mmCIF file of C-alpha atoms in Angstrom:
data_model
loop_
_atom_site.group_PDB
_atom_site.id
_atom_site.type_symbol
_atom_site.label_atom_id
_atom_site.label_comp_id
_atom_site.label_asym_id
_atom_site.label_seq_id
_atom_site.Cartn_x
_atom_site.Cartn_y
_atom_site.Cartn_z
ATOM 1 C CA MET A 1 0.017 0.069 0.586
ATOM 2 C CA PHE A 2 1.222 3.307 -0.849
ATOM 3 C CA SER A 3 3.340 2.862 -3.572
ATOM 4 C CA LEU A 4 3.865 4.264 -6.448
ATOM 5 C CA ILE A 5 3.036 2.892 -9.694
ATOM 6 C CA SER A 6 4.882 4.760 -12.519
ATOM 7 C CA GLN A 7 4.067 3.337 -16.447
ATOM 8 C CA PRO A 8 6.631 5.782 -18.717
ATOM 9 C CA LEU A 9 4.479 6.574 -21.442
ATOM 10 C CA LEU A 10 4.843 5.223 -24.764
ATOM 11 C CA SER A 11 7.084 6.584 -27.922
ATOM 12 C CA GLY A 12 6.240 9.404 -28.576
ATOM 13 C CA SER A 13 3.623 9.811 -25.836
ATOM 14 C CA ALA A 14 5.039 12.808 -23.181
ATOM 15 C CA ALA A 15 7.082 14.001 -25.706
ATOM 16 C CA ASP A 16 4.313 14.606 -28.161
ATOM 17 C CA ALA A 17 1.635 16.463 -24.972
ATOM 18 C CA THR A 18 3.424 18.891 -25.427
ATOM 19 C CA ALA A 19 3.523 19.022 -29.021
ATOM 20 C CA LEU A 20 0.127 19.509 -29.310
ATOM 21 C CA ARG A 21 -0.658 21.443 -26.949
ATOM 22 C CA SER A 22 1.678 23.910 -28.637
ATOM 23 C CA GLU A 23 1.024 23.490 -31.585
ATOM 24 C CA PRO A 24 -2.561 22.405 -32.847
ATOM 25 C CA THR A 25 -2.457 21.048 -36.480
ATOM 26 C CA SER A 26 -5.363 18.727 -38.506
ATOM 27 C CA ALA A 27 -2.909 16.327 -38.447
ATOM 28 C CA ALA A 28 -1.514 16.019 -34.915
ATOM 29 C CA ILE A 29 -4.832 16.181 -33.329
ATOM 30 C CA SER A 30 -5.510 13.157 -36.166
ATOM 31 C CA THR A 31 -2.362 11.233 -34.345
ATOM 32 C CA ARG A 32 -3.867 11.908 -30.848
ATOM 33 C CA ILE A 33 -7.073 10.465 -31.034
ATOM 34 C CA GLY A 34 -8.165 9.644 -34.762
ATOM 35 C CA ARG A 35 -8.692 10.816 -37.966
ATOM 36 C CA GLY A 36 -12.025 12.547 -38.728
ATOM 37 C CA THR A 37 -12.987 14.236 -34.860
ATOM 38 C CA GLY A 38 -12.537 17.378 -33.146
ATOM 39 C CA ALA A 39 -12.001 18.328 -29.752
ATOM 40 C CA HIS A 40 -12.231 15.528 -27.372
ATOM 41 C CA GLY A 41 -13.898 12.985 -30.036
ATOM 42 C CA MET A 42 -16.124 15.320 -30.780
ATOM 43 C CA PRO A 43 -16.935 15.398 -34.363
ATOM 44 C CA ALA A 44 -14.629 17.573 -35.911
ATOM 45 C CA GLY A 45 -15.787 21.396 -38.114
ATOM 46 C CA ARG A 46 -18.058 21.769 -35.780
ATOM 47 C CA GLY A 47 -16.434 24.598 -33.963
ATOM 48 C CA TRP A 48 -14.817 22.481 -30.802
ATOM 49 C CA VAL A 49 -11.996 23.930 -29.213
ATOM 50 C CA VAL A 50 -9.053 22.275 -30.617
ATOM 51 C CA ARG A 51 -7.805 19.453 -28.756
ATOM 52 C CA GLY A 52 -4.287 20.627 -28.765
ATOM 53 C CA TYR A 53 -4.071 23.803 -27.927
ATOM 54 C CA ARG A 54 -1.416 25.208 -25.536
ATOM 55 C CA GLY A 55 -2.284 24.730 -21.546
ATOM 56 C CA ALA A 56 -6.119 22.844 -22.467
ATOM 57 C CA MET A 57 -6.705 20.224 -20.069
ATOM 58 C CA ARG A 58 -9.638 17.309 -19.691
ATOM 59 C CA VAL A 59 -10.011 16.049 -16.012
ATOM 60 C CA ALA A 60 -12.564 13.384 -14.913
ATOM 61 C CA THR A 61 -12.962 11.448 -11.686
ATOM 62 C CA TRP A 62 -14.998 8.470 -11.386
ATOM 63 C CA ASN A 63 -15.942 5.808 -8.127
ATOM 64 C CA VAL A 64 -15.385 2.811 -10.162
ATOM 65 C CA ASN A 65 -16.893 0.763 -7.067
ATOM 66 C CA SER A 66 -13.625 -1.951 -7.963
ATOM 67 C CA VAL A 67 -11.268 -1.520 -10.957
ATOM 68 C CA LYS A 68 -11.367 -4.909 -12.142
ATOM 69 C CA GLN A 69 -15.136 -5.469 -12.199
ATOM 70 C CA ARG A 70 -15.635 -1.868 -14.004
ATOM 71 C CA LEU A 71 -12.760 -2.608 -16.005
ATOM 72 C CA PRO A 72 -14.789 -3.289 -19.929
ATOM 73 C CA ARG A 73 -16.198 -0.622 -18.778
ATOM 74 C CA LEU A 74 -13.042 2.032 -18.520
ATOM 75 C CA LEU A 75 -11.247 1.402 -21.515
ATOM 76 C CA PRO A 76 -13.944 1.945 -23.527
ATOM 77 C CA TRP A 77 -14.626 4.811 -21.339
ATOM 78 C CA LEU A 78 -11.375 6.211 -21.786
ATOM 79 C CA ASP A 79 -11.081 5.633 -25.482
ATOM 80 C CA GLU A 80 -14.345 7.551 -25.835
ATOM 81 C CA ARG A 81 -13.533 10.551 -23.072
ATOM 82 C CA ALA A 82 -10.414 11.466 -24.375
ATOM 83 C CA PRO A 83 -9.448 12.575 -20.901
ATOM 84 C CA ASP A 84 -5.564 13.819 -19.822
ATOM 85 C CA VAL A 85 -6.313 12.936 -16.277
ATOM 86 C CA VAL A 86 -8.358 10.197 -14.611
ATOM 87 C CA CYS A 87 -8.634 10.252 -10.801
ATOM 88 C CA LEU A 88 -10.385 6.568 -9.999
ATOM 89 C CA GLN A 89 -11.819 5.567 -6.001
ATOM 90 C CA GLU A 90 -12.761 2.231 -4.964
ATOM 91 C CA THR A 91 -9.959 0.814 -6.771
ATOM 92 C CA LYS A 92 -10.634 -2.045 -4.172
ATOM 93 C CA LEU A 93 -6.889 -3.820 -5.340
ATOM 94 C CA THR A 94 -3.108 -3.197 -4.162
ATOM 95 C CA ASP A 95 -1.215 -1.609 -6.212
ATOM 96 C CA ASP A 96 1.063 -4.660 -7.956
ATOM 97 C CA ALA A 97 -2.619 -6.149 -8.797
ATOM 98 C CA PHE A 98 -3.693 -2.778 -10.290
ATOM 99 C CA ASP A 99 -0.097 -2.560 -11.966
ATOM 100 C CA ALA A 100 -0.722 -6.359 -13.326
ATOM 101 C CA LEU A 101 -4.626 -5.891 -14.289
ATOM 102 C CA LEU A 102 -3.653 -2.979 -15.696
ATOM 103 C CA ALA A 103 -0.545 -1.324 -16.845
ATOM 104 C CA ALA A 104 -1.000 -2.245 -20.798
ATOM 105 C CA PRO A 105 -3.967 -1.142 -20.675
ATOM 106 C CA LEU A 106 -3.558 2.272 -20.062
ATOM 107 C CA ALA A 107 0.077 2.355 -21.522
ATOM 108 C CA GLU A 108 -0.775 1.990 -24.959
ATOM 109 C CA ARG A 109 -3.236 4.366 -24.442
ATOM 110 C CA GLY A 110 -0.540 7.537 -23.228
ATOM 111 C CA TYR A 111 -0.580 7.166 -19.412
ATOM 112 C CA GLN A 112 1.158 7.486 -16.409
ATOM 113 C CA VAL A 113 -0.076 6.079 -13.296
ATOM 114 C CA ALA A 114 0.324 6.355 -9.681
ATOM 115 C CA ALA A 115 -1.823 4.342 -6.972
ATOM 116 C CA CYS A 116 -2.474 3.775 -4.025
ATOM 117 C CA GLY A 117 -4.737 0.924 -2.915
ATOM 118 C CA GLU A 118 -5.726 -2.263 -0.332
ATOM 119 C CA SER A 119 -6.234 -5.867 -0.851
ATOM 120 C CA ARG A 120 -10.877 -5.227 -0.664
ATOM 121 C CA TRP A 121 -11.515 -2.089 0.248
ATOM 122 C CA ASN A 122 -11.070 1.459 -0.317
ATOM 123 C CA GLY A 123 -8.168 2.639 -2.896
ATOM 124 C CA VAL A 124 -7.710 5.755 -5.355
ATOM 125 C CA ALA A 125 -5.111 6.239 -8.741
ATOM 126 C CA LEU A 126 -4.166 8.798 -10.774
ATOM 127 C CA LEU A 127 -3.701 7.669 -14.431
ATOM 128 C CA SER A 128 -1.893 10.913 -16.751
ATOM 129 C CA ARG A 129 -1.460 11.998 -20.529
ATOM 130 C CA VAL A 130 0.284 15.147 -18.884
ATOM 131 C CA GLY A 131 2.823 14.277 -16.782
ATOM 132 C CA LEU A 132 2.896 12.803 -13.051
ATOM 133 C CA ALA A 133 5.601 14.731 -11.050
ATOM 134 C CA ASP A 134 5.891 15.111 -7.120
ATOM 135 C CA VAL A 135 3.559 12.135 -6.399
ATOM 136 C CA VAL A 136 2.375 11.364 -2.705
ATOM 137 C CA THR A 137 0.419 8.961 -1.317
ATOM 138 C CA GLY A 138 -1.159 9.461 1.909
ATOM 139 C CA VAL A 139 -2.214 12.800 3.361
ATOM 140 C CA ALA A 140 -0.296 13.967 6.274
ATOM 141 C CA GLY A 141 -1.478 14.597 9.126
ATOM 142 C CA ALA A 142 -4.324 12.437 8.572
ATOM 143 C CA PRO A 143 -5.334 9.492 11.194
ATOM 144 C CA GLY A 144 -6.265 5.811 10.545
ATOM 145 C CA PHE A 145 -9.477 3.437 11.225
ATOM 146 C CA PRO A 146 -7.482 2.563 13.134
ATOM 147 C CA HIS A 147 -4.584 2.390 10.756
ATOM 148 C CA PRO A 148 -4.040 4.439 7.797
ATOM 149 C CA GLU A 149 -5.898 3.740 4.306
ATOM 150 C CA ALA A 150 -5.873 4.357 0.995
ATOM 151 C CA ARG A 151 -7.921 7.675 0.082
ATOM 152 C CA ALA A 152 -5.850 9.772 -1.813
ATOM 153 C CA VAL A 153 -3.200 10.301 -3.820
ATOM 154 C CA ALA A 154 -1.653 13.789 -5.496
ATOM 155 C CA ALA A 155 0.640 14.669 -8.275
ATOM 156 C CA THR A 156 1.162 17.171 -10.367
ATOM 157 C CA CYS A 157 -0.483 17.217 -13.985
ATOM 158 C CA GLY A 158 -0.561 18.918 -16.508
ATOM 159 C CA GLY A 159 1.258 22.248 -14.263
ATOM 160 C CA VAL A 160 -1.601 21.670 -11.766
ATOM 161 C CA ARG A 161 -1.631 19.897 -8.508
ATOM 162 C CA VAL A 162 -3.833 16.965 -8.747
ATOM 163 C CA TYR A 163 -5.229 15.442 -5.561
ATOM 164 C CA SER A 164 -7.622 11.785 -6.124
ATOM 165 C CA VAL A 165 -9.427 10.861 -3.083
ATOM 166 C CA TYR A 166 -12.019 9.023 -1.458
ATOM 167 C CA VAL A 167 -13.616 10.424 1.450
ATOM 168 C CA PRO A 168 -14.305 8.053 4.711
ATOM 169 C CA ASN A 169 -17.560 7.593 4.281
ATOM 170 C CA GLY A 170 -18.764 8.720 8.255
ATOM 171 C CA ARG A 171 -21.099 5.260 8.472
ATOM 172 C CA GLU A 172 -23.511 7.748 11.635
ATOM 173 C CA PRO A 173 -23.791 10.922 13.177
ATOM 174 C CA ASP A 174 -21.281 10.739 17.217
ATOM 175 C CA SER A 175 -19.375 7.517 15.850
ATOM 176 C CA ASP A 176 -15.904 7.196 16.148
ATOM 177 C CA HIS A 177 -15.566 6.532 12.306
ATOM 178 C CA TYR A 178 -17.864 10.198 11.415
ATOM 179 C CA ARG A 179 -15.213 12.052 13.879
ATOM 180 C CA TYR A 180 -12.335 10.141 11.738
ATOM 181 C CA LYS A 181 -14.477 11.194 8.676
ATOM 182 C CA LEU A 182 -13.717 15.401 10.189
ATOM 183 C CA ALA A 183 -10.569 14.642 11.668
ATOM 184 C CA TRP A 184 -9.272 13.043 8.160
ATOM 185 C CA LEU A 185 -10.728 16.853 6.035
ATOM 186 C CA GLU A 186 -9.449 18.700 8.559
ATOM 187 C CA ALA A 187 -5.721 17.354 7.795
ATOM 188 C CA LEU A 188 -6.691 17.357 4.213
ATOM 189 C CA ARG A 189 -7.272 21.050 4.096
ATOM 190 C CA GLU A 190 -4.494 21.767 5.914
ATOM 191 C CA VAL A 191 -1.965 19.789 3.499
ATOM 192 C CA VAL A 192 -3.982 22.020 0.193
ATOM 193 C CA LYS A 193 -3.749 25.628 1.649
ATOM 194 C CA GLY A 194 0.389 24.583 1.029
ATOM 195 C CA ASP A 195 -0.068 23.784 -2.852
ATOM 196 C CA GLY A 196 -0.444 26.972 -4.218
ATOM 197 C CA ASP A 197 -2.366 28.924 -6.723
ATOM 198 C CA ASN A 198 -3.314 25.552 -9.297
ATOM 199 C CA VAL A 199 -5.381 22.522 -7.431
ATOM 200 C CA LEU A 200 -8.146 20.402 -8.394
ATOM 201 C CA VAL A 201 -9.295 18.348 -5.442
ATOM 202 C CA CYS A 202 -11.564 15.624 -7.193
ATOM 203 C CA GLY A 203 -12.984 12.752 -5.962
ATOM 204 C CA ASP A 204 -15.748 10.886 -3.693
ATOM 205 C CA VAL A 205 -15.960 12.525 -0.640
ATOM 206 C CA ASN A 206 -19.248 11.603 0.814
ATOM 207 C CA VAL A 207 -20.319 14.844 1.415
ATOM 208 C CA ALA A 208 -23.539 16.385 -0.371
ATOM 209 C CA PRO A 209 -22.912 19.802 -0.238
ATOM 210 C CA ALA A 210 -26.315 21.710 0.523
ATOM 211 C CA ASP A 211 -29.750 20.230 0.622
ATOM 212 C CA ALA A 212 -30.092 20.384 -3.799
ATOM 213 C CA ASP A 213 -27.440 17.715 -4.218
ATOM 214 C CA VAL A 214 -29.689 15.149 -2.532
ATOM 215 C CA PHE A 215 -33.286 13.600 -4.692
ATOM 216 C CA ASP A 216 -35.261 14.440 -0.675
ATOM 217 C CA PRO A 217 -33.910 16.063 2.492
ATOM 218 C CA ALA A 218 -36.466 15.504 4.471
ATOM 219 C CA ALA A 219 -35.122 11.416 3.984
ATOM 220 C CA TYR A 220 -31.680 12.281 5.250
ATOM 221 C CA VAL A 221 -32.184 13.763 7.673
ATOM 222 C CA GLY A 222 -29.912 12.083 10.737
ATOM 223 C CA HIS A 223 -27.917 10.648 8.505
ATOM 224 C CA THR A 224 -24.467 11.308 7.049
ATOM 225 C CA HIS A 225 -23.584 12.407 4.455
ATOM 226 C CA VAL A 226 -25.298 15.878 5.406
ATOM 227 C CA THR A 227 -24.798 16.989 8.131
ATOM 228 C CA ALA A 228 -23.150 20.800 9.058
ATOM 229 C CA PRO A 229 -20.178 19.645 10.301
ATOM 230 C CA GLU A 230 -19.248 17.418 6.859
ATOM 231 C CA ARG A 231 -21.097 20.565 4.351
ATOM 232 C CA ALA A 232 -18.747 22.804 6.828
ATOM 233 C CA ALA A 233 -15.159 20.990 6.054
ATOM 234 C CA VAL A 234 -16.004 20.842 2.747
ATOM 235 C CA GLU A 235 -16.480 24.371 2.323
ATOM 236 C CA ALA A 236 -13.021 25.449 4.580
ATOM 237 C CA LEU A 237 -10.985 23.500 1.621
ATOM 238 C CA GLY A 238 -11.603 26.957 0.756
ATOM 239 C CA LEU A 239 -12.040 25.726 -2.717
ATOM 240 C CA ARG A 240 -14.673 26.040 -4.670
ATOM 241 C CA ASP A 241 -17.351 23.460 -6.358
ATOM 242 C CA VAL A 242 -16.750 24.100 -10.432
ATOM 243 C CA VAL A 243 -20.188 21.587 -11.516
ATOM 244 C CA ARG A 244 -22.279 23.596 -9.009
ATOM 245 C CA GLU A 245 -21.539 27.252 -10.138
ATOM 246 C CA ARG A 246 -21.870 26.055 -13.535
ATOM 247 C CA TRP A 247 -24.945 24.828 -12.821
ATOM 248 C CA PRO A 248 -26.547 26.410 -10.438
ATOM 249 C CA GLU A 249 -30.088 25.305 -9.476
ATOM 250 C CA GLU A 250 -29.994 22.747 -11.228
ATOM 251 C CA ARG A 251 -30.878 18.657 -9.838
ATOM 252 C CA VAL A 252 -27.193 16.892 -10.350
ATOM 253 C CA PHE A 253 -26.526 13.984 -8.809
ATOM 254 C CA THR A 254 -23.638 11.626 -8.845
ATOM 255 C CA TYR A 255 -24.465 8.938 -6.868
ATOM 256 C CA TRP A 256 -27.550 6.059 -7.622
ATOM 257 C CA ASP A 257 -27.664 2.797 -5.073
ATOM 258 C CA TYR A 258 -28.500 -0.156 -6.723
ATOM 259 C CA ARG A 259 -31.746 -0.780 -5.828
ATOM 260 C CA ALA A 260 -34.270 -1.384 -8.476
ATOM 261 C CA GLY A 261 -35.611 2.045 -10.328
ATOM 262 C CA MET A 262 -33.698 4.507 -8.044
ATOM 263 C CA PHE A 263 -30.980 5.924 -11.144
ATOM 264 C CA HIS A 264 -33.678 5.702 -13.916
ATOM 265 C CA GLN A 265 -35.952 7.883 -11.255
ATOM 266 C CA ASP A 266 -33.207 9.853 -10.832
ATOM 267 C CA LEU A 267 -32.773 9.080 -7.041
ATOM 268 C CA GLY A 268 -29.548 10.602 -6.091
ATOM 269 C CA MET A 269 -26.697 12.693 -4.726
ATOM 270 C CA ARG A 270 -23.555 14.471 -5.474
ATOM 271 C CA ILE A 271 -21.258 13.444 -3.555
ATOM 272 C CA ASP A 272 -18.492 13.616 -6.661
ATOM 273 C CA LEU A 273 -16.989 16.061 -6.315
ATOM 274 C CA VAL A 274 -14.816 18.600 -8.386
ATOM 275 C CA LEU A 275 -13.367 20.921 -5.983
ATOM 276 C CA ALA A 276 -10.918 23.841 -7.590
ATOM 277 C CA SER A 277 -8.444 26.633 -7.057
ATOM 278 C CA ASP A 278 -9.658 30.163 -7.944
ATOM 279 C CA ALA A 279 -6.429 30.013 -10.674
ATOM 280 C CA VAL A 280 -8.372 26.500 -12.108
ATOM 281 C CA ALA A 281 -11.550 27.392 -10.975
ATOM 282 C CA GLY A 282 -11.765 30.613 -13.780
ATOM 283 C CA ARG A 283 -10.378 28.441 -17.196
ATOM 284 C CA VAL A 284 -13.441 25.787 -16.730
ATOM 285 C CA ALA A 285 -14.738 25.855 -19.951
ATOM 286 C CA ALA A 286 -17.320 22.947 -19.141
ATOM 287 C CA ALA A 287 -18.167 20.029 -16.250
ATOM 288 C CA TRP A 288 -20.629 17.740 -16.502
ATOM 289 C CA VAL A 289 -21.325 14.388 -14.985
ATOM 290 C CA ASP A 290 -21.491 11.877 -17.589
ATOM 291 C CA ARG A 291 -24.538 9.666 -16.878
ATOM 292 C CA LYS A 292 -23.856 7.580 -20.060
ATOM 293 C CA ALA A 293 -22.094 5.580 -17.871
ATOM 294 C CA ARG A 294 -24.012 4.782 -15.244
ATOM 295 C CA LYS A 295 -26.851 3.251 -17.607
ATOM 296 C CA GLY A 296 -26.468 0.165 -19.494
ATOM 297 C CA THR A 297 -25.168 -3.644 -17.463
ATOM 298 C CA GLY A 298 -22.752 -3.916 -15.031
ATOM 299 C CA PRO A 299 -22.689 -0.364 -13.748
ATOM 300 C CA SER A 300 -20.577 1.189 -11.152
ATOM 301 C CA ASP A 301 -23.206 2.868 -8.741
ATOM 302 C CA HIS A 302 -21.245 6.085 -9.419
ATOM 303 C CA ALA A 303 -21.532 8.352 -12.918
ATOM 304 C CA PRO A 304 -18.158 10.058 -13.925
ATOM 305 C CA VAL A 305 -17.401 13.669 -13.283
ATOM 306 C CA ILE A 306 -15.506 15.650 -16.031
ATOM 307 C CA VAL A 307 -14.381 18.848 -16.048
ATOM 308 C CA ASP A 308 -12.800 21.194 -19.573
ATOM 309 C CA LEU A 309 -10.490 23.575 -18.333
ATOM 310 C CA ASP A 310 -9.416 26.110 -20.935
ATOM 311 C CA THR A 311 -5.765 27.061 -21.043
ATOM 312 C CA ALA A 312 -3.555 29.599 -18.954
ATOM 313 C CA PRO A 313 -3.987 33.184 -18.462
ATOM 314 C CA ASP A 314 -0.332 33.325 -20.170
ATOM 315 C CA GLY A 315 -1.858 30.513 -23.442
ATOM 316 C CA ASP A 316 -3.674 30.720 -26.510
ATOM 317 C CA ILE A 317 -7.961 31.193 -25.848
ATOM 318 C CA GLY A 318 -10.588 28.588 -27.953
ATOM 319 C CA PRO A 319 -13.887 28.811 -28.137
ATOM 320 C CA VAL A 320 -15.690 26.250 -25.183
ATOM 321 C CA VAL A 321 -16.234 22.494 -24.842
ATOM 322 C CA PRO A 322 -19.643 22.105 -24.472
ATOM 323 C CA PRO A 323 -20.820 19.313 -22.559
ATOM 324 C CA PRO A 324 -22.164 16.389 -25.135
ATOM 325 C CA SER A 325 -25.592 15.829 -22.390
ATOM 326 C CA ALA A 326 -25.997 18.777 -20.885
ATOM 327 C CA PRO A 327 -28.005 18.297 -17.259
ATOM 328 C CA ARG A 328 -31.777 18.818 -17.103
ATOM 329 C CA THR A 329 -34.140 19.650 -14.320
ATOM 330 C CA ARG A 330 -35.937 17.010 -13.110
ATOM 331 C CA ARG A 331 -39.132 16.602 -11.046
ATOM 332 C CA THR A 332 -38.905 15.714 -6.918
ATOM 333 C CA VAL A 333 -39.845 12.461 -6.046
ATOM 334 C CA LYS A 334 -40.017 10.721 -2.603
ATOM 335 C CA LEU A 335 -37.819 7.693 -0.995
ATOM 336 C CA PRO A 336 -39.051 4.798 -1.929
ATOM 337 C CA GLN A 337 -40.856 3.290 0.735
ATOM 338 C CA SER A 338 -40.856 -0.573 1.961
#
C-alpha cells in the first residue's frame, strides 16, 4: 500500500502531448484521437476547441467501485471521453494487482499511473497523459481507522496539483468513524493550503454540499453525508465547486443506489466533486456528469464527473467545449417506502 506505479509513456506520447498543446495542427489531432474527429472525440468542423491547444486539459473523476469489475467499461470510456487526467476511487486492488491488470492497457493509451491501493476496500489512483510529478500518497496528518487507509494520491499534472480522494464514509453521526471523517477532512485542508494557486481536489467526498444535492433532503435527516459539520469541513477546504457553479439551479447527481429504479427515477445524491482553486476554477470551460457511464449492464453506482479546462492566462484561448449532454431539471420524488 502507498506505493507508486509509474508507467513510462509510450514512444511519442509524453513529447507529443507537450507538442500537441503548443502546435494544434489537424494532422496532430488525427494522430492523437483518430481521423475525422475534433476535440475530445467530437465531430470535426463544428467549432469545438482544438484538443491540442496550449494548456487545455480534460480532467475526470470516477468512483468505479472495483476497477477489476469495471474494466470492460473503463477502457472504452477512456477511449470515448479521452480525459487527460483521471482520478479513480474505490479501485479495491493492491498496487501490484492494479499494475498487473492495467499497466499494459493504460500505457497503450499514453497514461502514467500513480496508485494507492488495498486488497478489498478503498483504493485510489491517478492516470495522466500530461505528466505525473511529485507524487504523494496519503494525507499528511490524517488519522487511520485504526491504521492508515488508501484514500488519497496527489501529483502535479499539466501544471495543476491534482488530488484523487476517497473521503471516509462516516457511517453514523457522532460515531468514531464520523469523527475520523471530520479529522481526515481537516488534515486534507491543511495539506491543500500549502499547494499554491493551481489545485484540484477530485473524488468521492461522501458529502452532499447542500440540500439541492440530494433527491429528498427530508429522507436524509439524521444521517451522514448531509450534516452541518461535514458540509462545513468541505467548505473549509477553501475551494470552488465547479459543477455547481456551472449548473447553479439544475438537479445534478453523481451517485444512485443499486436498488431497482433509483437511477431511472433519478433518486440520487451529488457526492463526487471537483473542487478547484480560484486560478483553476477560472479556466473551467465545461463541467458535467457523464450519466451515460451509469447506464447499461454492470455499471458503478457512481457516474464520472468531467471538467474541461481552457488554457492558462498566458496561453491561446480557444472556443469553449460544451458538454455532450447537459444536466436537466427533473421532478422531485420521494424515497420509496419498504
